[in-house]
């Protein structure tokens, strides 16, 4: 069964460092999302992406965050200068039909900022 | 967005049916009810969705009341692997474009032997 894959599964970084989280969506999906979940808290929407541009972003997704799909397969989330409060699980999701509401999530990348 | 209310936790014995309620009293006519679950710290997993008719798939059944103000997700024969947090989400229909899912706190279901 096709699945969304994310790398790395866990990354530890120092505050102020840049981090790139990578996602390979399901191959025929064209709509992509990043969500995050701080330990013990809700799953929060960060950004949605379609046709090489951001469709919607949340208040969390400030200038420190960026997304791109550089090669038609990977979908990346970059955090330019990490803060302690960026420590969380980051989930990538994709869908073939956004209006249908069935999103396929990856297993997540755990980011720990020290 | 319509809001949902779910009990914070529920218990179920293995092999029995798990019935997870959700209140969405402010749901509007074009909003669907979606159910997702999250096992431990894995990514959320889609279960089922519906508008007003009851729905069933290989994972679960969804019962929506006639007034659409509440629904119940039914796992007919719960297993230990069904232990997870279950999220009930309401979301505008297919004609309103690129709508994100908004997760609440969900119901933590514990299935015991």
PDB file of N, CA and C in Angstrom, chain B:
ATOM      1  N   UNK B   1     -15.591  27.454  11.765  1.00  0.00           N
ATOM      2  CA  UNK B   1     -15.628  25.992  11.782  1.00  0.00           C
ATOM      3  C   UNK B   1     -16.482  25.514  12.948  1.00  0.00           C
ATOM      4  N   UNK B   2     -17.302  24.494  12.669  1.00  0.00           N
ATOM      5  CA  UNK B   2     -18.082  23.898  13.752  1.00  0.00           C
ATOM      6  C   UNK B   2     -17.122  23.214  14.709  1.00  0.00           C
ATOM      7  N   UNK B   3     -17.515  23.218  15.968  1.00  0.00           N
ATOM      8  CA  UNK B   3     -16.659  22.570  16.961  1.00  0.00           C
ATOM      9  C   UNK B   3     -17.236  21.236  17.356  1.00  0.00           C
ATOM     10  N   UNK B   4     -16.389  20.374  17.843  1.00  0.00           N
ATOM     11  CA  UNK B   4     -16.836  19.059  18.290  1.00  0.00           C
ATOM     12  C   UNK B   4     -16.495  18.871  19.748  1.00  0.00           C
ATOM     13  N   UNK B   5     -17.269  18.042  20.412  1.00  0.00           N
ATOM     14  CA  UNK B   5     -17.039  17.690  21.803  1.00  0.00           C
ATOM     15  C   UNK B   5     -16.983  16.186  21.915  1.00  0.00           C
ATOM     16  N   UNK B   6     -15.878  15.684  22.496  1.00  0.00           N
ATOM     17  CA  UNK B   6     -15.697  14.257  22.687  1.00  0.00           C
ATOM     18  C   UNK B   6     -15.289  13.996  24.127  1.00  0.00           C
ATOM     19  N   UNK B   7     -15.667  12.841  24.655  1.00  0.00           N
ATOM     20  CA  UNK B   7     -15.169  12.509  25.990  1.00  0.00           C
ATOM     21  C   UNK B   7     -13.661  12.342  25.946  1.00  0.00           C
ATOM     22  N   UNK B   8     -12.966  12.733  27.007  1.00  0.00           N
ATOM     23  CA  UNK B   8     -11.498  12.671  26.954  1.00  0.00           C
ATOM     24  C   UNK B   8     -10.961  11.246  26.905  1.00  0.00           C
ATOM     25  N   UNK B   9     -11.674  10.303  27.505  1.00  0.00           N
ATOM     26  CA  UNK B   9     -11.174   8.933  27.509  1.00  0.00           C
ATOM     27  C   UNK B   9     -12.321   7.938  27.600  1.00  0.00           C
ATOM     28  N   UNK B  10     -12.055   6.746  27.102  1.00  0.00           N
ATOM     29  CA  UNK B  10     -13.006   5.634  27.186  1.00  0.00           C
ATOM     30  C   UNK B  10     -12.230   4.340  27.287  1.00  0.00           C
ATOM     31  N   UNK B  11     -12.860   3.361  27.882  1.00  0.00           N
ATOM     32  CA  UNK B  11     -12.285   2.025  27.962  1.00  0.00           C
ATOM     33  C   UNK B  11     -13.169   1.043  27.223  1.00  0.00           C
ATOM     34  N   UNK B  12     -12.542  -0.015  26.728  1.00  0.00           N
ATOM     35  CA  UNK B  12     -13.293  -1.047  26.019  1.00  0.00           C
ATOM     36  C   UNK B  12     -12.569  -2.371  26.216  1.00  0.00           C
ATOM     37  N   UNK B  13     -13.339  -3.435  26.371  1.00  0.00           N
ATOM     38  CA  UNK B  13     -12.734  -4.753  26.475  1.00  0.00           C
ATOM     39  C   UNK B  13     -12.469  -5.304  25.084  1.00  0.00           C
ATOM     40  N   UNK B  14     -11.368  -5.984  24.968  1.00  0.00           N
ATOM     41  CA  UNK B  14     -10.993  -6.591  23.686  1.00  0.00           C
ATOM     42  C   UNK B  14     -12.106  -7.498  23.190  1.00  0.00           C
ATOM     43  N   UNK B  15     -12.433  -7.374  21.900  1.00  0.00           N
ATOM     44  CA  UNK B  15     -13.475  -8.195  21.301  1.00  0.00           C
ATOM     45  C   UNK B  15     -14.865  -7.591  21.358  1.00  0.00           C
ATOM     46  N   UNK B  16     -15.013  -6.590  22.221  1.00  0.00           N
ATOM     47  CA  UNK B  16     -16.309  -5.914  22.309  1.00  0.00           C
ATOM     48  C   UNK B  16     -16.344  -4.727  21.350  1.00  0.00           C
ATOM     49  N   UNK B  17     -17.558  -4.224  21.132  1.00  0.00           N
ATOM     50  CA  UNK B  17     -17.708  -3.050  20.289  1.00  0.00           C
ATOM     51  C   UNK B  17     -17.309  -1.793  21.071  1.00  0.00           C
ATOM     52  N   UNK B  18     -16.577  -0.932  20.409  1.00  0.00           N
ATOM     53  CA  UNK B  18     -16.248   0.379  20.991  1.00  0.00           C
ATOM     54  C   UNK B  18     -17.117   1.418  20.307  1.00  0.00           C
ATOM     55  N   UNK B  19     -17.850   2.162  21.099  1.00  0.00           N
ATOM     56  CA  UNK B  19     -18.745   3.195  20.567  1.00  0.00           C
ATOM     57  C   UNK B  19     -18.249   4.559  21.041  1.00  0.00           C
ATOM     58  N   UNK B  20     -17.727   5.325  20.138  1.00  0.00           N
ATOM     59  CA  UNK B  20     -17.137   6.612  20.492  1.00  0.00           C
ATOM     60  C   UNK B  20     -18.068   7.737  20.049  1.00  0.00           C
ATOM     61  N   UNK B  21     -18.576   8.515  21.012  1.00  0.00           N
ATOM     62  CA  UNK B  21     -19.527   9.579  20.663  1.00  0.00           C
ATOM     63  C   UNK B  21     -18.826  10.890  20.325  1.00  0.00           C
ATOM     64  N   UNK B  22     -19.554  11.693  19.572  1.00  0.00           N
ATOM     65  CA  UNK B  22     -19.073  13.032  19.239  1.00  0.00           C
ATOM     66  C   UNK B  22     -20.276  13.962  19.095  1.00  0.00           C
ATOM     67  N   UNK B  23     -20.221  15.087  19.758  1.00  0.00           N
ATOM     68  CA  UNK B  23     -21.250  16.101  19.611  1.00  0.00           C
ATOM     69  C   UNK B  23     -20.757  17.202  18.694  1.00  0.00           C
ATOM     70  N   UNK B  24     -21.581  17.570  17.757  1.00  0.00           N
ATOM     71  CA  UNK B  24     -21.258  18.673  16.833  1.00  0.00           C
ATOM     72  C   UNK B  24     -22.551  19.446  16.592  1.00  0.00           C
ATOM     73  N   UNK B  25     -23.048  20.036  17.643  1.00  0.00           N
ATOM     74  CA  UNK B  25     -24.381  20.633  17.603  1.00  0.00           C
ATOM     75  C   UNK B  25     -24.462  21.853  16.686  1.00  0.00           C
ATOM     76  N   UNK B  26     -23.335  22.465  16.362  1.00  0.00           N
ATOM     77  CA  UNK B  26     -23.370  23.659  15.506  1.00  0.00           C
ATOM     78  C   UNK B  26     -23.003  23.342  14.059  1.00  0.00           C
ATOM     79  N   UNK B  27     -23.017  22.084  13.715  1.00  0.00           N
ATOM     80  CA  UNK B  27     -22.645  21.685  12.351  1.00  0.00           C
ATOM     81  C   UNK B  27     -23.609  22.301  11.350  1.00  0.00           C
ATOM     82  N   UNK B  28     -23.083  22.716  10.228  1.00  0.00           N
ATOM     83  CA  UNK B  28     -23.950  23.292   9.207  1.00  0.00           C
ATOM     84  C   UNK B  28     -24.184  22.280   8.099  1.00  0.00           C
ATOM     85  N   UNK B  29     -25.123  22.606   7.226  1.00  0.00           N
ATOM     86  CA  UNK B  29     -25.611  21.631   6.265  1.00  0.00           C
ATOM     87  C   UNK B  29     -24.574  21.097   5.296  1.00  0.00           C
ATOM     88  N   UNK B  30     -23.522  21.870   5.054  1.00  0.00           N
ATOM     89  CA  UNK B  30     -22.543  21.428   4.070  1.00  0.00           C
ATOM     90  C   UNK B  30     -21.286  20.852   4.714  1.00  0.00           C
ATOM     91  N   UNK B  31     -21.338  20.581   5.987  1.00  0.00           N
ATOM     92  CA  UNK B  31     -20.153  20.068   6.681  1.00  0.00           C
ATOM     93  C   UNK B  31     -20.219  18.565   6.890  1.00  0.00           C
ATOM     94  N   UNK B  32     -19.122  17.912   6.577  1.00  0.00           N
ATOM     95  CA  UNK B  32     -18.975  16.487   6.781  1.00  0.00           C
ATOM     96  C   UNK B  32     -18.404  16.212   8.164  1.00  0.00           C
ATOM     97  N   UNK B  33     -18.632  15.003   8.620  1.00  0.00           N
ATOM     98  CA  UNK B  33     -18.020  14.514   9.855  1.00  0.00           C
ATOM     99  C   UNK B  33     -16.924  13.527   9.472  1.00  0.00           C
ATOM    100  N   UNK B  34     -15.711  13.786   9.943  1.00  0.00           N
ATOM    101  CA  UNK B  34     -14.570  12.911   9.682  1.00  0.00           C
ATOM    102  C   UNK B  34     -14.077  12.323  10.993  1.00  0.00           C
ATOM    103  N   UNK B  35     -13.583  11.105  10.891  1.00  0.00           N
ATOM    104  CA  UNK B  35     -12.921  10.475  12.032  1.00  0.00           C
ATOM    105  C   UNK B  35     -11.519  10.053  11.623  1.00  0.00           C
ATOM    106  N   UNK B  36     -10.579  10.427  12.475  1.00  0.00           N
ATOM    107  CA  UNK B  36      -9.191  10.011  12.344  1.00  0.00           C
ATOM    108  C   UNK B  36      -8.771   9.407  13.677  1.00  0.00           C
ATOM    109  N   UNK B  37      -7.701   8.656  13.651  1.00  0.00           N
ATOM    110  CA  UNK B  37      -7.133   8.192  14.908  1.00  0.00           C
ATOM    111  C   UNK B  37      -5.612   8.334  14.866  1.00  0.00           C
ATOM    112  N   UNK B  38      -5.031   8.371  16.050  1.00  0.00           N
ATOM    113  CA  UNK B  38      -3.587   8.493  16.176  1.00  0.00           C
ATOM    114  C   UNK B  38      -3.130   7.468  17.197  1.00  0.00           C
ATOM    115  N   UNK B  39      -2.395   6.500  16.709  1.00  0.00           N
ATOM    116  CA  UNK B  39      -1.866   5.439  17.565  1.00  0.00           C
ATOM    117  C   UNK B  39      -0.523   5.894  18.108  1.00  0.00           C
ATOM    118  N   UNK B  40      -0.435   5.952  19.420  1.00  0.00           N
ATOM    119  CA  UNK B  40       0.760   6.441  20.109  1.00  0.00           C
ATOM    120  C   UNK B  40       1.189   7.763  19.489  1.00  0.00           C
ATOM    121  N   UNK B  41       2.386   7.901  18.997  1.00  0.00           N
ATOM    122  CA  UNK B  41       2.828   9.175  18.414  1.00  0.00           C
ATOM    123  C   UNK B  41       2.964   9.083  16.901  1.00  0.00           C
ATOM    124  N   UNK B  42       2.252   8.124  16.306  1.00  0.00           N
ATOM    125  CA  UNK B  42       2.315   7.988  14.859  1.00  0.00           C
ATOM    126  C   UNK B  42       1.486   9.072  14.184  1.00  0.00           C
ATOM    127  N   UNK B  43       1.580   9.154  12.880  1.00  0.00           N
ATOM    128  CA  UNK B  43       0.767  10.103  12.145  1.00  0.00           C
ATOM    129  C   UNK B  43      -0.709   9.737  12.208  1.00  0.00           C
ATOM    130  N   UNK B  44      -1.589  10.737  12.196  1.00  0.00           N
ATOM    131  CA  UNK B  44      -3.021  10.430  12.193  1.00  0.00           C
ATOM    132  C   UNK B  44      -3.401   9.555  11.006  1.00  0.00           C
ATOM    133  N   UNK B  45      -4.413   8.757  11.227  1.00  0.00           N
ATOM    134  CA  UNK B  45      -4.876   7.813  10.212  1.00  0.00           C
ATOM    135  C   UNK B  45      -6.353   8.044   9.959  1.00  0.00           C
ATOM    136  N   UNK B  46      -6.703   8.219   8.708  1.00  0.00           N
ATOM    137  CA  UNK B  46      -8.105   8.390   8.331  1.00  0.00           C
ATOM    138  C   UNK B  46      -8.882   7.119   8.621  1.00  0.00           C
ATOM    139  N   UNK B  47     -10.096   7.279   9.157  1.00  0.00           N
ATOM    140  CA  UNK B  47     -10.943   6.116   9.403  1.00  0.00           C
ATOM    141  C   UNK B  47     -12.155   6.123   8.477  1.00  0.00           C
ATOM    142  N   UNK B  48     -12.942   7.179   8.540  1.00  0.00           N
ATOM    143  CA  UNK B  48     -14.221   7.196   7.839  1.00  0.00           C
ATOM    144  C   UNK B  48     -14.771   8.613   7.835  1.00  0.00           C
ATOM    145  N   UNK B  49     -15.688   8.901   6.927  1.00  0.00           N
ATOM    146  CA  UNK B  49     -16.377  10.180   6.992  1.00  0.00           C
ATOM    147  C   UNK B  49     -17.788  10.031   6.442  1.00  0.00           C
ATOM    148  N   UNK B  50     -18.638  11.002   6.754  1.00  0.00           N
ATOM    149  CA  UNK B  50     -20.011  10.961   6.284  1.00  0.00           C
ATOM    150  C   UNK B  50     -20.665  12.321   6.371  1.00  0.00           C
ATOM    151  N   UNK B  51     -21.781  12.457   5.657  1.00  0.00           N
ATOM    152  CA  UNK B  51     -22.533  13.705   5.659  1.00  0.00           C
ATOM    153  C   UNK B  51     -23.810  13.567   6.474  1.00  0.00           C
ATOM    154  N   UNK B  52     -24.671  12.658   6.083  1.00  0.00           N
ATOM    155  CA  UNK B  52     -25.894  12.446   6.857  1.00  0.00           C
ATOM    156  C   UNK B  52     -26.320  10.986   6.906  1.00  0.00           C
ATOM    157  N   UNK B  53     -25.857  10.202   5.957  1.00  0.00           N
ATOM    158  CA  UNK B  53     -26.190   8.779   5.982  1.00  0.00           C
ATOM    159  C   UNK B  53     -25.152   8.025   6.800  1.00  0.00           C
ATOM    160  N   UNK B  54     -25.569   6.908   7.343  1.00  0.00           N
ATOM    161  CA  UNK B  54     -24.616   6.057   8.041  1.00  0.00           C
ATOM    162  C   UNK B  54     -23.640   5.472   7.034  1.00  0.00           C
ATOM    163  N   UNK B  55     -22.416   5.303   7.475  1.00  0.00           N
ATOM    164  CA  UNK B  55     -21.377   4.793   6.598  1.00  0.00           C
ATOM    165  C   UNK B  55     -20.667   3.637   7.268  1.00  0.00           C
ATOM    166  N   UNK B  56     -20.184   2.716   6.446  1.00  0.00           N
ATOM    167  CA  UNK B  56     -19.409   1.583   6.957  1.00  0.00           C
ATOM    168  C   UNK B  56     -18.273   1.292   6.002  1.00  0.00           C
ATOM    169  N   UNK B  57     -17.116   1.007   6.554  1.00  0.00           N
ATOM    170  CA  UNK B  57     -16.010   0.495   5.749  1.00  0.00           C
ATOM    171  C   UNK B  57     -15.334  -0.629   6.527  1.00  0.00           C
ATOM    172  N   UNK B  58     -14.185  -1.033   6.057  1.00  0.00           N
ATOM    173  CA  UNK B  58     -13.527  -2.189   6.675  1.00  0.00           C
ATOM    174  C   UNK B  58     -13.009  -1.896   8.074  1.00  0.00           C
ATOM    175  N   UNK B  59     -12.900  -0.636   8.417  1.00  0.00           N
ATOM    176  CA  UNK B  59     -12.372  -0.276   9.730  1.00  0.00           C
ATOM    177  C   UNK B  59     -13.476  -0.045  10.756  1.00  0.00           C
ATOM    178  N   UNK B  60     -14.551   0.616  10.329  1.00  0.00           N
ATOM    179  CA  UNK B  60     -15.514   1.088  11.308  1.00  0.00           C
ATOM    180  C   UNK B  60     -16.851   1.425  10.656  1.00  0.00           C
ATOM    181  N   UNK B  61     -17.803   1.750  11.530  1.00  0.00           N
ATOM    182  CA  UNK B  61     -19.089   2.284  11.084  1.00  0.00           C
ATOM    183  C   UNK B  61     -19.281   3.658  11.697  1.00  0.00           C
ATOM    184  N   UNK B  62     -19.965   4.505  10.957  1.00  0.00           N
ATOM    185  CA  UNK B  62     -20.264   5.856  11.426  1.00  0.00           C
ATOM    186  C   UNK B  62     -21.771   6.035  11.417  1.00  0.00           C
ATOM    187  N   UNK B  63     -22.301   6.343  12.581  1.00  0.00           N
ATOM    188  CA  UNK B  63     -23.735   6.578  12.727  1.00  0.00           C
ATOM    189  C   UNK B  63     -23.938   8.063  13.008  1.00  0.00           C
ATOM    190  N   UNK B  64     -24.675   8.735  12.151  1.00  0.00           N
ATOM    191  CA  UNK B  64     -24.945  10.164  12.319  1.00  0.00           C
ATOM    192  C   UNK B  64     -26.426  10.321  12.626  1.00  0.00           C
ATOM    193  N   UNK B  65     -26.743  11.070  13.680  1.00  0.00           N
ATOM    194  CA  UNK B  65     -28.145  11.261  14.035  1.00  0.00           C
ATOM    195  C   UNK B  65     -28.874  12.033  12.945  1.00  0.00           C
ATOM    196  N   UNK B  66     -30.163  11.908  12.963  1.00  0.00           N
ATOM    197  CA  UNK B  66     -30.969  12.521  11.900  1.00  0.00           C
ATOM    198  C   UNK B  66     -30.808  14.044  11.881  1.00  0.00           C
ATOM    199  N   UNK B  67     -30.684  14.640  13.065  1.00  0.00           N
ATOM    200  CA  UNK B  67     -30.499  16.096  13.110  1.00  0.00           C
ATOM    201  C   UNK B  67     -29.036  16.507  12.900  1.00  0.00           C
ATOM    202  N   UNK B  68     -28.166  15.524  12.743  1.00  0.00           N
ATOM    203  CA  UNK B  68     -26.736  15.707  12.483  1.00  0.00           C
ATOM    204  C   UNK B  68     -25.987  16.400  13.609  1.00  0.00           C
ATOM    205  N   UNK B  69     -26.565  16.491  14.755  1.00  0.00           N
ATOM    206  CA  UNK B  69     -25.895  17.182  15.846  1.00  0.00           C
ATOM    207  C   UNK B  69     -24.947  16.280  16.614  1.00  0.00           C
ATOM    208  N   UNK B  70     -24.968  15.009  16.337  1.00  0.00           N
ATOM    209  CA  UNK B  70     -24.023  14.109  16.986  1.00  0.00           C
ATOM    210  C   UNK B  70     -23.794  12.886  16.107  1.00  0.00           C
ATOM    211  N   UNK B  71     -22.714  12.188  16.415  1.00  0.00           N
ATOM    212  CA  UNK B  71     -22.399  10.972  15.678  1.00  0.00           C
ATOM    213  C   UNK B  71     -21.682   9.998  16.600  1.00  0.00           C
ATOM    214  N   UNK B  72     -21.622   8.761  16.154  1.00  0.00           N
ATOM    215  CA  UNK B  72     -20.933   7.720  16.904  1.00  0.00           C
ATOM    216  C   UNK B  72     -20.080   6.913  15.955  1.00  0.00           C
ATOM    217  N   UNK B  73     -18.841   6.755  16.323  1.00  0.00           N
ATOM    218  CA  UNK B  73     -17.942   5.865  15.588  1.00  0.00           C
ATOM    219  C   UNK B  73     -17.979   4.519  16.283  1.00  0.00           C
ATOM    220  N   UNK B  74     -18.187   3.477  15.521  1.00  0.00           N
ATOM    221  CA  UNK B  74     -18.275   2.134  16.088  1.00  0.00           C
ATOM    222  C   UNK B  74     -17.147   1.268  15.525  1.00  0.00           C
ATOM    223  N   UNK B  75     -16.345   0.751  16.441  1.00  0.00           N
ATOM    224  CA  UNK B  75     -15.371  -0.277  16.089  1.00  0.00           C
ATOM    225  C   UNK B  75     -16.006  -1.590  16.527  1.00  0.00           C
ATOM    226  N   UNK B  76     -16.450  -2.423  15.610  1.00  0.00           N
ATOM    227  CA  UNK B  76     -17.323  -3.547  15.991  1.00  0.00           C
ATOM    228  C   UNK B  76     -16.675  -4.586  16.904  1.00  0.00           C
ATOM    229  N   UNK B  77     -15.417  -4.854  16.707  1.00  0.00           N
ATOM    230  CA  UNK B  77     -14.718  -5.852  17.535  1.00  0.00           C
ATOM    231  C   UNK B  77     -13.341  -5.278  17.868  1.00  0.00           C
ATOM    232  N   UNK B  78     -13.282  -4.505  18.918  1.00  0.00           N
ATOM    233  CA  UNK B  78     -12.050  -3.799  19.230  1.00  0.00           C
ATOM    234  C   UNK B  78     -10.916  -4.769  19.555  1.00  0.00           C
ATOM    235  N   UNK B  79      -9.736  -4.431  19.082  1.00  0.00           N
ATOM    236  CA  UNK B  79      -8.536  -5.193  19.414  1.00  0.00           C
ATOM    237  C   UNK B  79      -7.571  -4.278  20.163  1.00  0.00           C
ATOM    238  N   UNK B  80      -6.544  -4.887  20.731  1.00  0.00           N
ATOM    239  CA  UNK B  80      -5.558  -4.099  21.472  1.00  0.00           C
ATOM    240  C   UNK B  80      -4.938  -3.037  20.578  1.00  0.00           C
ATOM    241  N   UNK B  81      -4.816  -3.337  19.305  1.00  0.00           N
ATOM    242  CA  UNK B  81      -4.202  -2.392  18.370  1.00  0.00           C
ATOM    243  C   UNK B  81      -5.091  -1.204  18.049  1.00  0.00           C
ATOM    244  N   UNK B  82      -6.327  -1.240  18.514  1.00  0.00           N
ATOM    245  CA  UNK B  82      -7.216  -0.087  18.339  1.00  0.00           C
ATOM    246  C   UNK B  82      -7.028   0.948  19.437  1.00  0.00           C
ATOM    247  N   UNK B  83      -6.186   0.663  20.404  1.00  0.00           N
ATOM    248  CA  UNK B  83      -5.878   1.661  21.431  1.00  0.00           C
ATOM    249  C   UNK B  83      -5.218   2.865  20.764  1.00  0.00           C
ATOM    250  N   UNK B  84      -5.859   4.029  20.900  1.00  0.00           N
ATOM    251  CA  UNK B  84      -5.417   5.215  20.167  1.00  0.00           C
ATOM    252  C   UNK B  84      -6.227   6.413  20.642  1.00  0.00           C
ATOM    253  N   UNK B  85      -5.853   7.575  20.148  1.00  0.00           N
ATOM    254  CA  UNK B  85      -6.676   8.771  20.309  1.00  0.00           C
ATOM    255  C   UNK B  85      -7.511   8.925  19.042  1.00  0.00           C
ATOM    256  N   UNK B  86      -8.826   9.057  19.228  1.00  0.00           N
ATOM    257  CA  UNK B  86      -9.757   9.160  18.113  1.00  0.00           C
ATOM    258  C   UNK B  86     -10.275  10.591  18.014  1.00  0.00           C
ATOM    259  N   UNK B  87     -10.158  11.151  16.828  1.00  0.00           N
ATOM    260  CA  UNK B  87     -10.541  12.535  16.588  1.00  0.00           C
ATOM    261  C   UNK B  87     -11.785  12.602  15.704  1.00  0.00           C
ATOM    262  N   UNK B  88     -12.746  13.354  16.158  1.00  0.00           N
ATOM    263  CA  UNK B  88     -13.940  13.663  15.375  1.00  0.00           C
ATOM    264  C   UNK B  88     -13.769  15.092  14.855  1.00  0.00           C
ATOM    265  N   UNK B  89     -13.872  15.264  13.551  1.00  0.00           N
ATOM    266  CA  UNK B  89     -13.598  16.570  12.933  1.00  0.00           C
ATOM    267  C   UNK B  89     -14.733  16.892  11.980  1.00  0.00           C
ATOM    268  N   UNK B  90     -15.217  18.123  12.042  1.00  0.00           N
ATOM    269  CA  UNK B  90     -16.191  18.539  11.033  1.00  0.00           C
ATOM    270  C   UNK B  90     -15.501  19.484  10.067  1.00  0.00           C
ATOM    271  N   UNK B  91     -15.897  19.406   8.843  1.00  0.00           N
ATOM    272  CA  UNK B  91     -15.162  20.090   7.786  1.00  0.00           C
ATOM    273  C   UNK B  91     -16.119  20.415   6.655  1.00  0.00           C
ATOM    274  N   UNK B  92     -15.963  21.584   6.050  1.00  0.00           N
ATOM    275  CA  UNK B  92     -16.844  21.913   4.933  1.00  0.00           C
ATOM    276  C   UNK B  92     -16.771  20.903   3.811  1.00  0.00           C
ATOM    277  N   UNK B  93     -17.772  20.906   3.007  1.00  0.00           N
ATOM    278  CA  UNK B  93     -17.941  19.883   1.984  1.00  0.00           C
ATOM    279  C   UNK B  93     -16.989  20.095   0.818  1.00  0.00           C
ATOM    280  N   UNK B  94     -17.144  19.223  -0.147  1.00  0.00           N
ATOM    281  CA  UNK B  94     -16.238  19.163  -1.272  1.00  0.00           C
ATOM    282  C   UNK B  94     -16.259  20.423  -2.133  1.00  0.00           C
ATOM    283  N   UNK B  95     -17.274  21.238  -2.024  1.00  0.00           N
ATOM    284  CA  UNK B  95     -17.369  22.382  -2.926  1.00  0.00           C
ATOM    285  C   UNK B  95     -16.700  23.633  -2.393  1.00  0.00           C
ATOM    286  N   UNK B  96     -16.037  23.532  -1.278  1.00  0.00           N
ATOM    287  CA  UNK B  96     -15.485  24.746  -0.686  1.00  0.00           C
ATOM    288  C   UNK B  96     -13.971  24.741  -0.680  1.00  0.00           C
ATOM    289  N   UNK B  97     -13.388  23.953  -1.552  1.00  0.00           N
ATOM    290  CA  UNK B  97     -11.969  24.119  -1.823  1.00  0.00           C
ATOM    291  C   UNK B  97     -11.041  23.484  -0.829  1.00  0.00           C
ATOM    292  N   UNK B  98      -9.944  24.105  -0.693  1.00  0.00           N
ATOM    293  CA  UNK B  98      -8.783  23.552  -0.024  1.00  0.00           C
ATOM    294  C   UNK B  98      -8.887  23.770   1.485  1.00  0.00           C
ATOM    295  N   UNK B  99      -9.598  22.909   2.166  1.00  0.00           N
ATOM    296  CA  UNK B  99      -9.846  23.116   3.581  1.00  0.00           C
ATOM    297  C   UNK B  99      -8.965  22.202   4.423  1.00  0.00           C
ATOM    298  N   UNK B 100      -8.272  22.789   5.364  1.00  0.00           N
ATOM    299  CA  UNK B 100      -7.443  21.999   6.246  1.00  0.00           C
ATOM    300  C   UNK B 100      -8.294  21.261   7.260  1.00  0.00           C
ATOM    301  N   UNK B 101      -7.727  20.233   7.838  1.00  0.00           N
ATOM    302  CA  UNK B 101      -8.342  19.552   8.970  1.00  0.00           C
ATOM    303  C   UNK B 101      -7.870  20.212  10.255  1.00  0.00           C
ATOM    304  N   UNK B 102      -8.791  20.436  11.168  1.00  0.00           N
ATOM    305  CA  UNK B 102      -8.460  21.020  12.467  1.00  0.00           C
ATOM    306  C   UNK B 102      -8.709  19.954  13.529  1.00  0.00           C
ATOM    307  N   UNK B 103      -7.642  19.529  14.175  1.00  0.00           N
ATOM    308  CA  UNK B 103      -7.735  18.468  15.174  1.00  0.00           C
ATOM    309  C   UNK B 103      -8.019  19.062  16.548  1.00  0.00           C
ATOM    310  N   UNK B 104      -8.916  18.404  17.281  1.00  0.00           N
ATOM    311  CA  UNK B 104      -9.146  18.754  18.677  1.00  0.00           C
ATOM    312  C   UNK B 104      -8.315  17.852  19.576  1.00  0.00           C
ATOM    313  N   UNK B 105      -8.829  17.636  20.786  1.00  0.00           N
ATOM    314  CA  UNK B 105      -8.108  16.808  21.748  1.00  0.00           C
ATOM    315  C   UNK B 105      -8.504  15.337  21.668  1.00  0.00           C
ATOM    316  N   UNK B 106      -9.641  15.040  21.039  1.00  0.00           N
ATOM    317  CA  UNK B 106     -10.016  13.663  20.797  1.00  0.00           C
ATOM    318  C   UNK B 106     -10.389  12.869  22.023  1.00  0.00           C
ATOM    319  N   UNK B 107     -10.674  11.579  21.782  1.00  0.00           N
ATOM    320  CA  UNK B 107     -10.969  10.611  22.849  1.00  0.00           C
ATOM    321  C   UNK B 107      -9.864   9.568  22.874  1.00  0.00           C
ATOM    322  N   UNK B 108      -9.273   9.402  24.045  1.00  0.00           N
ATOM    323  CA  UNK B 108      -8.259   8.364  24.196  1.00  0.00           C
ATOM    324  C   UNK B 108      -8.954   7.061  24.521  1.00  0.00           C
ATOM    325  N   UNK B 109      -8.936   6.120  23.590  1.00  0.00           N
ATOM    326  CA  UNK B 109      -9.558   4.813  23.776  1.00  0.00           C
ATOM    327  C   UNK B 109      -8.512   3.811  24.220  1.00  0.00           C
ATOM    328  N   UNK B 110      -8.805   3.167  25.322  1.00  0.00           N
ATOM    329  CA  UNK B 110      -7.925   2.116  25.820  1.00  0.00           C
ATOM    330  C   UNK B 110      -8.666   0.786  25.704  1.00  0.00           C
ATOM    331  N   UNK B 111      -8.119  -0.108  24.905  1.00  0.00           N
ATOM    332  CA  UNK B 111      -8.687  -1.446  24.766  1.00  0.00           C
ATOM    333  C   UNK B 111      -7.876  -2.397  25.635  1.00  0.00           C
ATOM    334  N   UNK B 112      -8.555  -3.080  26.522  1.00  0.00           N
ATOM    335  CA  UNK B 112      -7.868  -3.954  27.479  1.00  0.00           C
ATOM    336  C   UNK B 112      -8.218  -5.419  27.227  1.00  0.00           C
ATOM    337  N   UNK B 113      -7.288  -6.309  27.579  1.00  0.00           N
ATOM    338  CA  UNK B 113      -7.553  -7.749  27.383  1.00  0.00           C
ATOM    339  C   UNK B 113      -8.716  -8.220  28.245  1.00  0.00           C
TER     340      UNK B 113
END
